[in-house]
mmCIF file of C-alpha atoms in Angstrom:
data_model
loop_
_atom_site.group_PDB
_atom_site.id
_atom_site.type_symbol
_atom_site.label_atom_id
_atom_site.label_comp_id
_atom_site.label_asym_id
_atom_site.label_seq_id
_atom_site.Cartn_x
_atom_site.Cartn_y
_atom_site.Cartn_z
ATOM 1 C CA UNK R 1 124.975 103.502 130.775
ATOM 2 C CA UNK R 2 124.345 106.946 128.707
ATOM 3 C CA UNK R 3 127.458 108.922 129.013
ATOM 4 C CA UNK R 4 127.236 112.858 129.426
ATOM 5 C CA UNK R 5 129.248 116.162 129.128
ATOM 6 C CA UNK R 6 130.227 118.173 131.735
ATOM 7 C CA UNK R 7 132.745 121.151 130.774
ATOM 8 C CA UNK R 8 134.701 122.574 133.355
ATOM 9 C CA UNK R 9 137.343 125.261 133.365
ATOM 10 C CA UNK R 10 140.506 125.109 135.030
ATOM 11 C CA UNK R 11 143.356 127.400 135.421
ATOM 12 C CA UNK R 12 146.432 126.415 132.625
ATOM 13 C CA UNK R 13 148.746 124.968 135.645
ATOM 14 C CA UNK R 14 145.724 122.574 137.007
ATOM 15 C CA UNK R 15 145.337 120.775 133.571
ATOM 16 C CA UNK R 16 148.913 120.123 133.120
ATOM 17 C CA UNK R 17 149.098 118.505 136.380
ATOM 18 C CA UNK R 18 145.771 116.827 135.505
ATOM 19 C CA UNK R 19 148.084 115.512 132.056
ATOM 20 C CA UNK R 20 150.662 114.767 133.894
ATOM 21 C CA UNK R 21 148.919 112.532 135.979
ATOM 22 C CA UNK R 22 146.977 110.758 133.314
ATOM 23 C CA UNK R 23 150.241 110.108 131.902
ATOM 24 C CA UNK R 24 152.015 108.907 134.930
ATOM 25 C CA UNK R 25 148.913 107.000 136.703
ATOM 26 C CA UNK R 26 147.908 105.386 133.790
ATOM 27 C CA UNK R 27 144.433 107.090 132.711
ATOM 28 C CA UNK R 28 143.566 106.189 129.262
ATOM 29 C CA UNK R 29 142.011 110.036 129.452
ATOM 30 C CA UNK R 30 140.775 112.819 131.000
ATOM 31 C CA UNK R 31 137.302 111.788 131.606
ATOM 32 C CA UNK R 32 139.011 108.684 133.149
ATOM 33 C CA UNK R 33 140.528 110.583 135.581
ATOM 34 C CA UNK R 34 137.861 112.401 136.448
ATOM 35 C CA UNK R 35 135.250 109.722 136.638
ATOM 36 C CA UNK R 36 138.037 107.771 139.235
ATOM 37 C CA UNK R 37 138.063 110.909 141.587
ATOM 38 C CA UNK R 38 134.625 111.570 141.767
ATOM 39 C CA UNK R 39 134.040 107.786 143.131
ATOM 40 C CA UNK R 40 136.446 108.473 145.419
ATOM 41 C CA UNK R 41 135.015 111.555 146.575
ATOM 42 C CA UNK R 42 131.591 109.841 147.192
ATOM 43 C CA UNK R 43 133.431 107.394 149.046
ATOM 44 C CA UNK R 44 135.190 110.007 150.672
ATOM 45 C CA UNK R 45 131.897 112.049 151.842
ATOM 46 C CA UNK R 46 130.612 108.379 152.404
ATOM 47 C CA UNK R 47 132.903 107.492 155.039
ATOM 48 C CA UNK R 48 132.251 111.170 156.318
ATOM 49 C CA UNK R 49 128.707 110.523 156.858
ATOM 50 C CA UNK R 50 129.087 107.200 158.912
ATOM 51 C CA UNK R 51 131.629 108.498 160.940
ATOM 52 C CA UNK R 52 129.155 111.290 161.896
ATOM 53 C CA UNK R 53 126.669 108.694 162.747
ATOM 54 C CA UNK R 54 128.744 107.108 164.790
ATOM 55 C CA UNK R 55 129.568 109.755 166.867
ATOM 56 C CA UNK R 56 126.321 110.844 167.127
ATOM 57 C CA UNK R 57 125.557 107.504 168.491
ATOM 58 C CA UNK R 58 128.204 107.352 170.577
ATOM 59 C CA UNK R 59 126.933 110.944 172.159
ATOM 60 C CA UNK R 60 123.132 109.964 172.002
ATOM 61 C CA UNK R 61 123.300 108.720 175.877
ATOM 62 C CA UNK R 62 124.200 106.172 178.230
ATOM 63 C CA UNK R 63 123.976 102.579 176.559
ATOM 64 C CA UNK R 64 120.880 100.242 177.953
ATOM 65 C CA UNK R 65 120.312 96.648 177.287
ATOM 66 C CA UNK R 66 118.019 95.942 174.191
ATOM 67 C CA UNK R 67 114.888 94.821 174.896
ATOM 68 C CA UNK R 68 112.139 92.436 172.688
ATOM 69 C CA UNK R 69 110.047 96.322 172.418
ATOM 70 C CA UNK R 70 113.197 97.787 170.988
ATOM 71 C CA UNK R 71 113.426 95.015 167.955
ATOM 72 C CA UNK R 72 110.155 95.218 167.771
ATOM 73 C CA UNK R 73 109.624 98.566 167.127
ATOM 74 C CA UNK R 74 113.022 98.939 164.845
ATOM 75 C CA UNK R 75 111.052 95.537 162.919
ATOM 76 C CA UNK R 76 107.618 97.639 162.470
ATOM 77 C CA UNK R 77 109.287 100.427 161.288
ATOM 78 C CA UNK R 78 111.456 99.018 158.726
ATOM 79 C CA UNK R 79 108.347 97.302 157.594
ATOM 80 C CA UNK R 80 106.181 100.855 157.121
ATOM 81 C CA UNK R 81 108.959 102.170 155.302
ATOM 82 C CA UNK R 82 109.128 99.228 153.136
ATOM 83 C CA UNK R 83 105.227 99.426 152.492
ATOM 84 C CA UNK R 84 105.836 103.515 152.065
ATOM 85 C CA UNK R 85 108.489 102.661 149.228
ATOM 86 C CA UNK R 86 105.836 99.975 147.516
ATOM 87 C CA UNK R 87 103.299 103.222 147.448
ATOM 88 C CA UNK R 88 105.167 105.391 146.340
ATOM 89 C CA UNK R 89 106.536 103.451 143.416
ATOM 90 C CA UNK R 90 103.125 101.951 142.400
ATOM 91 C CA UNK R 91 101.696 105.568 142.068
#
């Protein structure tokens, strides 16, 4: 994949911790190190978002039995936003 810059500025005591962890974690550099905490912040924000999905599930209501309507209506419209995403890529 195409690597790119990014140029950030941080204050004199932020980049020697940054060194000091590249030299104690084991980073072969600083881009290293950065690349490694960005994954885990989309992990982070991630885990964030399911969480809040699962609460807001768990506060949507009273839980019923599923019924063959339910699948079939999460079934149909899975399938329309399959077809949607075949469109939209063919235009």
């Amino acid at each position: 994949m195409p690597s790119a810059t990014i140029n950030i500025a941080v204050p004199e005591n932020m980049k020697a911790e940054v060194e000091e962890v590249i030299a104690v974690d084991g980073y072969n550099n600083t881009s290293e190190f950065f690349r490694d905490m960005f994954r885990q912040y989309k992990q982070t924000r991630a885990q964030r978002k399911l969480e809040a999905l699962l609460l807001e599930g768990l506060e949507s209501g009273p839980v019923t039995p599923w019924t063959k309507e339910d699948l079939e209506a999460i079934r149909d419209r899975a399938f329309k936003r399959i077809e949607e995403k075949v469109r939209n890529k063919s235009k």
